[in-house]
Coordinates of C-alpha atoms in Angstrom, one line a residue:
Chain X
M1 CA -24.5 75.6 -18.4
S2 CA -25.6 78.9 -20.0
V3 CA -24.3 82.2 -18.6
T4 CA -27.9 83.1 -17.5
N5 CA -28.4 79.9 -15.5
Q6 CA -24.9 80.2 -13.9
H7 CA -25.7 83.8 -12.9
Q8 CA -29.0 82.7 -11.3
E9 CA -27.5 79.9 -9.4
D10 CA -24.7 82.1 -8.0
E11 CA -27.3 84.7 -7.0
E12 CA -29.1 82.4 -4.7
T13 CA -29.5 84.1 -1.3
L14 CA -27.6 83.0 1.8
P15 CA -29.8 81.0 4.1
Q16 CA -31.3 83.1 6.9
K17 CA -34.4 81.2 7.6
N18 CA -36.3 81.7 10.8
F19 CA -37.4 78.5 12.3
T20 CA -39.1 79.8 15.4
E21 CA -42.5 78.5 14.5
E22 CA -41.3 75.0 13.6
L23 CA -39.4 74.7 16.9
A24 CA -42.4 75.9 18.8
I25 CA -44.6 73.2 17.2
L26 CA -42.0 70.6 18.0
R27 CA -41.7 71.7 21.6
K28 CA -45.5 71.5 22.0
A29 CA -45.5 67.9 20.6
L30 CA -42.6 66.8 22.7
T31 CA -44.1 68.2 25.9
K32 CA -47.2 66.0 25.3
V33 CA -45.0 63.0 24.6
I34 CA -43.2 63.5 28.0
E35 CA -46.5 63.7 29.8
R36 CA -48.1 60.8 28.0
N37 CA -45.1 58.4 28.6
A38 CA -43.9 59.6 32.0
E39 CA -44.6 56.4 33.9
K40 CA -43.1 54.1 31.4
A41 CA -40.1 56.3 31.0
K42 CA -39.4 56.3 34.7
R43 CA -39.5 52.5 34.7
I44 CA -36.9 52.5 31.9
T45 CA -34.6 55.0 33.6
A46 CA -34.8 53.1 36.9
R47 CA -33.0 50.3 35.1
Y48 CA -30.9 52.3 32.6
G49 CA -29.9 55.3 34.7
W50 CA -27.6 56.9 32.1
I51 CA -30.5 58.1 29.9
H52 CA -32.8 61.0 30.8
V53 CA -36.5 60.4 31.4
H54 CA -37.2 62.7 28.4
Q55 CA -35.2 60.5 26.1
A56 CA -36.9 57.3 27.4
A57 CA -40.3 58.9 26.8
R58 CA -39.4 60.0 23.3
Y59 CA -38.1 56.6 22.2
I60 CA -41.1 54.8 23.7
E61 CA -43.2 57.1 21.5
L62 CA -41.1 56.5 18.4
L63 CA -40.5 52.7 18.8
S64 CA -42.0 50.9 21.8
M65 CA -40.8 50.1 25.3
D66 CA -39.8 46.6 24.3
D67 CA -37.7 47.9 21.3
L68 CA -36.1 50.6 23.5
E69 CA -35.0 48.0 26.0
K70 CA -33.6 45.8 23.2
I71 CA -31.6 48.8 21.9
L72 CA -30.2 49.5 25.4
E73 CA -29.1 45.9 25.7
T74 CA -27.5 45.5 22.3
K75 CA -23.9 46.4 21.7
P76 CA -23.1 47.2 18.0
L77 CA -20.5 45.4 16.0
K78 CA -16.9 46.7 16.3
T79 CA -15.6 47.6 12.9
I80 CA -12.7 49.1 11.1
R81 CA -12.5 50.5 7.5
T82 CA -9.7 49.2 5.2
N83 CA -7.8 52.1 3.6
T84 CA -8.2 51.0 0.0
L85 CA -5.7 53.7 -1.1
L86 CA -3.0 51.5 0.4
T87 CA -4.2 47.9 0.6
T88 CA -7.2 45.6 0.0
R89 CA -9.6 44.2 2.5
D90 CA -8.4 40.6 1.9
R91 CA -4.7 41.5 2.4
L92 CA -5.5 43.4 5.6
I93 CA -7.6 40.5 6.9
E94 CA -4.6 38.2 6.3
R95 CA -2.2 40.5 8.2
L96 CA -4.6 40.9 11.1
E97 CA -5.3 37.2 11.4
A98 CA -1.5 36.6 11.5
K99 CA -1.4 38.8 14.6
G100 CA -4.1 36.7 16.3
L101 CA -7.2 38.8 15.6
L102 CA -10.5 37.2 14.8
V103 CA -12.0 39.3 11.9
K104 CA -14.4 38.9 9.0
E105 CA -15.8 41.1 6.2
Y106 CA -18.5 43.6 7.0
K107 CA -20.5 42.7 3.9
P108 CA -22.7 45.8 3.5
T109 CA -19.5 47.7 2.6
P110 CA -16.6 46.8 0.2
Y111 CA -14.0 47.7 2.9
G112 CA -15.5 47.2 6.3
I113 CA -14.1 44.5 8.7
I114 CA -15.8 43.2 11.8
V115 CA -13.4 42.7 14.7
E116 CA -14.7 39.9 16.8
H117 CA -11.6 39.5 19.0
T118 CA -8.3 41.3 19.3
P119 CA -5.4 40.5 21.7
I120 CA -4.2 44.1 21.3
P121 CA -6.3 47.3 21.4
I122 CA -7.4 47.9 17.8
G123 CA -6.0 51.5 17.8
A124 CA -2.5 50.3 18.9
L125 CA -1.7 47.9 16.1
H126 CA 1.1 48.8 13.7
E127 CA -1.3 48.5 10.8
Y128 CA -3.3 51.3 12.3
M129 CA -0.3 53.5 12.7
L130 CA 0.8 52.8 9.1
G131 CA -2.6 53.9 7.8
L132 CA -3.8 50.6 6.5
Y133 CA -7.1 51.0 8.3
T134 CA -9.0 53.4 10.5
I135 CA -11.6 52.8 13.2
Q136 CA -15.1 53.5 12.1
G137 CA -18.5 52.3 13.1
P138 CA -20.6 50.2 10.7
A139 CA -23.4 52.7 10.2
S140 CA -21.0 55.6 9.9
M141 CA -19.4 53.8 6.9
L142 CA -22.8 53.6 5.1
A143 CA -23.3 57.4 5.0
V144 CA -20.5 57.9 2.4
L145 CA -21.6 54.8 0.5
A146 CA -25.0 56.4 0.2
Q147 CA -23.3 59.6 -1.1
E148 CA -21.7 57.8 -4.0
P149 CA -19.1 60.7 -4.6
E150 CA -17.2 58.8 -7.3
Q151 CA -18.1 61.2 -10.2
A152 CA -18.1 64.5 -8.2
N153 CA -15.6 67.2 -9.0
R154 CA -16.1 69.3 -5.9
V155 CA -17.1 67.7 -2.6
L156 CA -17.9 69.4 0.7
D157 CA -17.8 67.7 4.1
M158 CA -19.5 70.3 6.3
C159 CA -18.8 69.0 9.8
A160 CA -15.7 67.0 9.2
G161 CA -14.4 66.6 12.7
A162 CA -11.3 64.3 12.7
G163 CA -11.9 63.5 9.0
I164 CA -12.9 59.9 9.3
K165 CA -15.7 60.3 6.6
T166 CA -13.6 62.9 4.8
T167 CA -10.9 60.3 4.2
Q168 CA -13.5 57.8 3.3
I169 CA -14.8 60.1 0.6
A170 CA -11.2 60.3 -0.7
Q171 CA -11.1 56.5 -1.0
H172 CA -14.1 56.7 -3.3
N173 CA -12.7 59.6 -5.3
N174 CA -9.0 60.6 -4.9
R175 CA -9.2 63.1 -7.7
A176 CA -12.1 65.3 -6.5
K177 CA -11.4 68.6 -4.7
I178 CA -12.6 67.8 -1.2
I179 CA -13.2 70.7 1.2
A180 CA -13.6 69.8 4.8
L181 CA -15.0 72.3 7.4
D182 CA -15.1 72.2 11.2
I183 CA -15.6 74.9 13.8
N184 CA -13.2 73.2 16.2
N185 CA -9.5 73.7 15.7
R186 CA -8.5 70.7 17.8
K187 CA -10.6 68.4 15.6
L188 CA -8.9 69.9 12.5
L189 CA -5.5 69.0 14.0
A190 CA -6.7 65.4 14.3
L191 CA -8.0 65.7 10.7
K192 CA -4.6 66.9 9.5
N193 CA -2.9 63.9 11.2
N194 CA -5.4 61.6 9.6
L195 CA -4.8 62.9 6.2
S196 CA -1.1 62.1 6.6
R197 CA -1.6 58.8 8.3
L198 CA -4.2 57.6 5.6
H199 CA -2.2 59.1 2.7
V200 CA -4.9 61.5 1.5
D201 CA -3.7 64.3 -0.7
N202 CA -6.9 65.9 -2.1
V203 CA -8.4 67.6 0.9
V204 CA -8.2 71.2 2.0
A205 CA -9.6 71.9 5.5
I206 CA -10.9 75.2 6.8
N207 CA -11.7 76.2 10.4
M208 CA -15.1 77.8 9.9
D209 CA -18.8 77.6 10.8
A210 CA -20.5 75.4 8.3
R211 CA -23.5 77.7 8.3
E212 CA -21.3 80.1 6.2
A213 CA -20.6 77.4 3.6
P214 CA -22.4 79.2 0.8
K215 CA -19.4 81.6 0.7
L216 CA -17.4 78.7 -0.7
G217 CA -19.4 78.5 -3.9
K218 CA -21.3 75.5 -5.3
F219 CA -20.6 71.9 -4.8
D220 CA -21.5 68.7 -6.7
S221 CA -21.7 66.5 -3.6
I222 CA -22.2 67.4 0.1
L223 CA -22.0 65.4 3.3
L224 CA -23.7 66.9 6.3
D225 CA -22.9 64.7 9.3
A226 CA -24.7 67.1 11.6
P227 CA -23.8 67.7 15.2
C228 CA -26.5 65.8 17.2
S229 CA -27.6 64.3 20.5
G230 CA -25.5 61.2 19.9
E231 CA -28.5 59.1 20.9
G232 CA -27.4 56.4 18.5
L233 CA -24.9 55.4 21.1
I234 CA -27.3 54.9 24.0
P235 CA -26.3 51.3 24.4
Y236 CA -23.0 52.7 25.8
P237 CA -23.3 54.3 29.2
A238 CA -19.9 55.9 29.0
K239 CA -20.6 57.5 25.6
T240 CA -24.1 58.8 26.3
R241 CA -25.1 62.1 27.8
P242 CA -28.6 62.5 29.2
R243 CA -30.6 64.8 26.9
T244 CA -33.6 66.8 27.9
I245 CA -36.1 68.2 25.3
D246 CA -34.3 71.6 25.5
D247 CA -31.0 69.9 24.5
I248 CA -32.8 68.3 21.5
L249 CA -34.5 71.5 20.5
T250 CA -31.1 73.4 20.5
R251 CA -29.6 70.7 18.3
V252 CA -32.6 70.7 16.0
H253 CA -32.2 74.5 15.5
L254 CA -28.6 74.1 14.5
Q255 CA -29.4 71.2 12.2
L256 CA -32.1 73.3 10.4
Q257 CA -29.6 76.1 9.9
L258 CA -26.9 73.7 8.7
L259 CA -29.1 71.8 6.2
D260 CA -30.4 75.2 5.0
A261 CA -26.8 76.2 4.3
A262 CA -26.1 72.9 2.6
L263 CA -29.0 73.3 0.2
S264 CA -27.9 76.8 -0.7
T265 CA -24.4 75.5 -1.4
A266 CA -25.5 72.6 -3.6
R267 CA -25.5 72.9 -7.4
R268 CA -28.6 71.8 -9.2
S269 CA -28.8 68.0 -9.2
A270 CA -26.1 67.8 -6.5
I271 CA -26.5 65.1 -3.8
I272 CA -26.6 66.1 -0.2
I273 CA -26.3 63.4 2.4
Y274 CA -27.9 64.4 5.7
T275 CA -26.9 62.1 8.5
T276 CA -26.8 61.9 12.2
C277 CA -25.7 59.3 14.8
S278 CA -29.2 59.6 16.2
M279 CA -32.4 57.6 15.8
S280 CA -34.6 60.5 16.8
F281 CA -37.4 61.7 14.5
E282 CA -36.8 65.3 15.7
E283 CA -33.2 65.5 14.5
N284 CA -33.8 63.7 11.2
E285 CA -37.1 63.5 9.4
Y286 CA -38.5 66.6 11.1
V287 CA -35.5 68.7 10.1
I288 CA -35.7 67.5 6.4
D289 CA -39.4 67.9 6.3
T290 CA -39.2 71.4 7.7
L291 CA -36.7 72.5 4.9
L292 CA -38.8 70.7 2.3
K293 CA -41.8 72.8 3.2
K294 CA -39.8 76.0 3.5
R295 CA -37.6 75.7 0.4
G296 CA -39.1 73.0 -1.8
D297 CA -35.9 72.9 -3.9
F298 CA -34.9 69.3 -3.3
E299 CA -36.2 65.7 -3.5
I300 CA -35.5 62.8 -1.3
E301 CA -34.1 59.7 -2.9
Q302 CA -33.6 56.2 -1.4
P303 CA -29.9 55.5 -0.9
R304 CA -28.5 52.1 -1.9
I305 CA -27.8 51.0 1.6
P306 CA -29.6 48.7 4.1
G307 CA -31.8 50.1 6.8
E308 CA -35.4 50.6 7.9
P309 CA -37.5 53.2 6.2
G310 CA -37.7 56.7 7.5
R311 CA -40.6 57.6 9.7
T312 CA -43.4 59.8 8.4
S313 CA -45.4 60.3 11.6
Y314 CA -44.5 60.8 15.3
A315 CA -46.1 62.5 18.3
G316 CA -48.9 63.8 16.2
L317 CA -46.6 65.3 13.6
R318 CA -46.7 64.1 10.0
T319 CA -44.1 64.5 7.3
D320 CA -44.1 64.3 3.5
P321 CA -44.4 60.6 2.5
S322 CA -41.0 60.8 0.7
L323 CA -39.3 60.9 4.1
A324 CA -39.9 57.1 4.1
R325 CA -37.0 57.0 1.6
C326 CA -34.5 57.8 4.4
R327 CA -32.8 54.9 6.0
R328 CA -32.7 54.2 9.7
L329 CA -30.3 51.9 11.4
F330 CA -30.8 50.3 14.8
P331 CA -28.5 48.4 17.2
H332 CA -31.1 45.7 17.9
I333 CA -31.9 45.1 14.2
H334 CA -28.7 45.9 12.3
R335 CA -26.1 45.5 15.0
T336 CA -24.9 49.0 14.2
E337 CA -24.8 52.2 16.2
G338 CA -28.1 54.1 15.8
F339 CA -28.0 56.2 12.7
T340 CA -30.2 58.0 10.2
I341 CA -29.1 58.6 6.6
C342 CA -31.1 60.7 4.1
K343 CA -30.1 61.3 0.5
L344 CA -31.4 64.5 -1.0
R345 CA -31.0 65.8 -4.5
K346 CA -31.2 69.5 -5.2
T347 CA -33.7 70.3 -8.0
Chain Y
M1 CA -12.7 82.1 13.1
Q2 CA -8.9 82.7 13.1
T3 CA -7.5 84.3 16.2
K4 CA -3.8 84.2 15.1
K5 CA -2.4 86.2 12.2
N6 CA -3.6 84.5 9.0
I7 CA -0.6 82.8 7.3
E8 CA -1.1 82.3 3.6
Y9 CA -0.4 79.1 1.6
K10 CA 1.4 79.8 -1.6
H11 CA 3.4 78.1 -4.3
C12 CA 6.9 77.3 -2.9
N13 CA 9.7 79.5 -4.1
K14 CA 12.6 78.3 -6.2
K15 CA 15.0 78.1 -3.3
T16 CA 12.7 75.9 -1.3
K17 CA 12.1 73.6 -4.2
V18 CA 15.8 73.3 -4.9
S19 CA 16.4 72.4 -1.2
L20 CA 13.7 69.7 -1.2
S21 CA 14.8 68.4 -4.6
K22 CA 18.4 68.1 -3.4
F23 CA 17.4 66.3 -0.3
I24 CA 15.2 63.8 -2.2
S25 CA 17.9 63.2 -4.8
E26 CA 20.9 62.9 -2.5
C27 CA 19.3 61.1 0.4
L28 CA 17.0 58.8 -1.5
G29 CA 18.1 58.8 -5.2
L30 CA 14.6 59.9 -6.3
S31 CA 13.6 63.0 -8.2
L32 CA 11.1 65.5 -7.0
E33 CA 9.3 65.4 -10.4
E34 CA 8.6 61.7 -10.1
L35 CA 7.0 62.2 -6.7
L36 CA 4.9 65.2 -7.8
R37 CA 3.4 63.7 -11.0
D38 CA 0.0 65.3 -10.6
K39 CA 0.6 67.2 -7.5
E40 CA 2.2 70.5 -6.4
L41 CA 4.2 71.9 -3.6
V42 CA 2.5 74.4 -1.3
C43 CA 4.4 76.4 1.3
R44 CA 3.3 78.1 4.5
E45 CA 5.9 80.5 5.8
K46 CA 6.0 81.1 9.6
E47 CA 8.5 83.2 11.5
R48 CA 11.3 80.7 11.8
S49 CA 10.2 77.9 9.5
I50 CA 8.5 76.9 6.3
D51 CA 6.0 74.1 6.2
I52 CA 5.8 72.3 2.9
Y53 CA 2.7 70.4 1.8
V54 CA 2.0 68.3 -1.2
A55 CA -1.5 68.5 -2.7
R56 CA -3.3 67.6 -6.0
K57 CA -2.9 70.3 -8.6
N58 CA -6.6 71.0 -8.8
L59 CA -6.8 71.5 -5.1
V60 CA -4.0 74.1 -5.2
E61 CA -6.2 76.2 -7.6
E62 CA -9.0 75.8 -5.0
L63 CA -6.7 77.2 -2.4
S64 CA -6.0 80.4 -4.3
T65 CA -9.8 80.9 -4.8
M66 CA -10.4 80.5 -1.0
Q67 CA -7.6 82.8 0.0
N68 CA -8.9 85.5 -2.4
K69 CA -12.2 85.3 -0.5
G70 CA -10.3 86.0 2.8
L71 CA -10.5 82.4 4.0
T72 CA -7.3 80.8 5.4
P73 CA -7.2 77.0 5.2
F74 CA -6.1 75.1 8.2
T75 CA -4.3 72.5 6.2
V76 CA -4.0 71.3 2.6
G77 CA -3.0 67.9 1.2
I78 CA -0.2 66.2 3.1
H79 CA 2.3 67.9 5.3
V80 CA 5.7 66.5 4.1
V81 CA 8.6 68.6 5.3
R82 CA 9.5 71.4 7.7
L83 CA 12.4 73.7 6.7
R84 CA 14.1 75.5 9.6
G85 CA 16.6 77.8 8.0
E86 CA 18.9 75.5 6.0
K87 CA 17.8 72.4 8.0
L88 CA 15.2 70.2 6.4
V89 CA 13.2 67.8 8.6
P90 CA 11.3 65.1 6.8
L91 CA 7.9 64.2 8.2
L92 CA 5.7 61.1 8.1
G93 CA 3.8 62.7 5.2
L94 CA 6.8 62.5 3.0
A95 CA 7.0 58.8 3.5
A96 CA 3.3 58.7 2.6
I97 CA 3.9 60.5 -0.7
I98 CA 6.8 58.1 -1.6
R99 CA 4.6 55.2 -0.8
L100 CA 1.7 56.6 -2.9
E101 CA 4.0 56.9 -5.9
N102 CA 5.2 53.3 -5.4
K103 CA 8.8 54.3 -4.8
I104 CA 9.4 52.0 -1.9
P105 CA 12.1 51.0 -1.5
P106 CA 13.9 54.0 -3.0
P107 CA 17.2 53.5 -4.8
R108 CA 19.1 54.5 -1.6
G109 CA 18.7 56.0 1.8
Y110 CA 16.7 53.4 3.6
V111 CA 17.0 50.6 6.2
V112 CA 15.0 47.5 6.7
I113 CA 14.6 46.6 10.4
N114 CA 13.4 43.3 12.0
T115 CA 10.2 42.8 13.9
R116 CA 11.7 43.4 17.3
A117 CA 13.2 46.7 16.3
E118 CA 9.9 47.6 14.5
K119 CA 8.1 47.5 17.9
L120 CA 10.8 49.6 19.6
F121 CA 11.1 52.1 16.7
L122 CA 7.3 52.7 16.8
Y123 CA 7.6 53.5 20.5
G124 CA 10.0 56.2 19.6
R125 CA 13.2 54.3 20.3
D126 CA 16.4 54.2 18.3
V127 CA 17.6 51.0 16.5
F128 CA 20.8 49.2 17.1
G129 CA 22.8 47.7 14.2
E130 CA 22.1 44.1 15.0
N131 CA 18.4 44.7 14.3
V132 CA 19.0 46.1 10.8
A133 CA 18.4 43.6 8.1
E134 CA 19.3 45.7 5.2
V135 CA 20.9 49.2 4.7
R136 CA 21.3 51.4 1.6
T137 CA 23.4 54.4 2.6
P138 CA 22.2 57.9 1.7
E139 CA 24.4 60.3 -0.1
C140 CA 23.4 63.4 1.9
K141 CA 25.1 65.1 4.7
E142 CA 22.1 64.8 7.0
N143 CA 22.3 61.0 6.6
Y144 CA 18.5 60.7 6.8
V145 CA 17.1 57.2 6.0
L146 CA 13.6 55.9 5.4
V147 CA 13.0 53.2 8.0
L148 CA 11.1 50.2 6.6
N149 CA 9.8 47.0 8.2
Q150 CA 10.3 43.6 6.6
L151 CA 7.1 44.0 4.6
H152 CA 8.6 47.3 3.3
D153 CA 6.0 49.4 5.1
P154 CA 7.4 52.9 5.9
L155 CA 7.7 53.2 9.7
G156 CA 9.3 56.7 9.7
W157 CA 12.6 58.5 9.4
G158 CA 15.9 58.0 11.1
R159 CA 19.4 59.2 10.9
L160 CA 22.1 56.7 10.0
L161 CA 25.1 57.0 12.4
R162 CA 28.2 54.9 12.7
R163 CA 29.6 54.0 16.1
Q164 CA 32.8 52.0 16.2
N165 CA 32.2 49.1 13.9
T166 CA 28.5 49.2 13.9
I167 CA 25.6 51.3 12.6
Y168 CA 22.9 52.9 14.7
I169 CA 19.6 54.4 13.6
Q170 CA 18.6 57.5 15.5
N171 CA 14.8 57.9 15.6
I172 CA 13.8 61.2 13.9
I173 CA 10.1 60.5 13.6
D174 CA 8.0 57.3 13.6
A175 CA 4.4 56.3 12.9
G176 CA 3.8 55.7 16.6
W177 CA 3.7 59.5 16.8
Y178 CA 0.1 59.4 15.5
L179 CA -0.9 57.8 18.8
R180 CA 1.5 59.7 21.0
S181 CA 0.6 63.1 19.6
G182 CA -2.5 63.3 21.9
V183 CA -4.7 64.6 19.1

C-alpha cells in the first residue's frame, strides 16, 4: 500500500451520522403496519401472550399469519460447537455417545453437533468443563462461517459478549490478532473464562463502547453481532421480551451507529459481517440499506451459508436489490433460531 | 469506561519469569521456553499480586499499541498464574497452555485419577489415595500436581500430600470452577 493511500485511509472521519430522518421514516411506516394488522395481531397475542401486539403486527406484515404461527410453534435444534483446537467432531461424538447422549453432526458446519437427547444437562458434562465444546445455537455458528476469517491478520469482534463467536473465530484462525469489545464488564469476565476454558490465546478484550471502535485502527475482518430485539427467540416464552415499536426504533438507532463505526474501522476490501438474532427487516435490511445510501463505500456479497434471501421490500419501504444477498434463517424452515446474516465488503 | 485505576499490562520482569520457570521446571519437569514457543508472558501488577498471562507474540505488540492510545485491556490471552509475594498459584489456564503444547502428561508432577474421583474432583473435592491410578511426584516444595483423568484430560491442579502410608490430593482448582464461578 502506498504512503498516500495509507494516509487517506487513516484520515477517514469518525462516524457521526445523524439518522433522525431515517428513523422518522421507519416510525411512520411501522405505525401504519400496526394499524393495518391490529385485528390479526390481537388474535395471535391472544394465543401467544408472551409477544407484544406490535411484534405480531410487524411479523404478519413481513411473513404471514400462518408463517408467524409456525415460527411460534417450532423449537430450534439444540446444538453445541466442537472446539477444534482440542479435538475433532468425530472424537467428541464418540465420547458423548459413550455417556448416553443421542447426537449427530450438524452438517451446515464442520464442527456443529445436534443434541437430540441428553441424560445430563449439556452444560454440566465434563467435556464442557474441559473445553472440548461450547453451547452455541445453529444459526449463531453460521455467522462466523460467513465471515471466513482464515486469512485475516487483524480481526475485530465488536459486541463480543461472553466470547462464543470470538472463540469460534479463533478456531478458524488461531494466529490472527483478535480484538474483542464489549460495553459490559460482567460479560467480559465470562469471556475471560471462556478464553481459558476453550484454550484460546490470541484474543485481547477491551471494555469499551463499540461505537468508538475507529480509535483502534483498521481491521481486515469485522464481526458485528449487533445488540437487537432478540426476536429470533420468539418460540421461547422464557427468552422473549415483548417489544413495542419504540423498543425496535431504539435498537435500530444503535445498530445504525454501530454499523457506521464498523464501516469506518474496516480496511479497504475488508469483510464485515452484520448479524442479529432477529428476523426483523427493521434491524437488518433497513439498517444496511440506510448506511448504503448514506456512505456508499461497501457492497453486499452473498455468504456461503444456507438461508432464505434478504428482503428488499416491507411496509412500503424498498431497499437496494443487493440486500437480497443477505441470508435469513427461520425456525420453521431451517430449525434454527431466527437470525439474519449479511456479508459486506468495504470498497 | 474504566472506573478503577487503570492497571497496565507489560512484559513480565526477570524475577517473575525466573519464579515461573523454576515452578514449571521443578514441579513438572518442563521448560518455560518449550511452553512459550510462539507466545510471550504478560504481567499485570496489582497491589498484592501479579497476574501472569500467556498470549501470542503478535498480540502482545497489539497490547502496547492500545495502551499507548490510553486503552486498558480487560484481559489478554490466557490467564495462567497468580503470584502472591513468593507464592505461586497455578490456574486452569496453565493446564490449557500445557495441553496446547502437547506436553500432557509432563515428565513429572502429575496424577491420574479414576472416574469416580474425577466426578468428585470436578465438584471441588479432594482425592483419596485409593482413587489415584498413577502418580509422578513433583520436585518442588509446593508439591503441586497436574490432575488428569484416565483419558489424560487436565482436570485442574492439586497438592500432593502424604498421610500415614497413603497419598492425598488436595484440590487447588478444578475445571468445575467454570460452572461454579457464577459468571
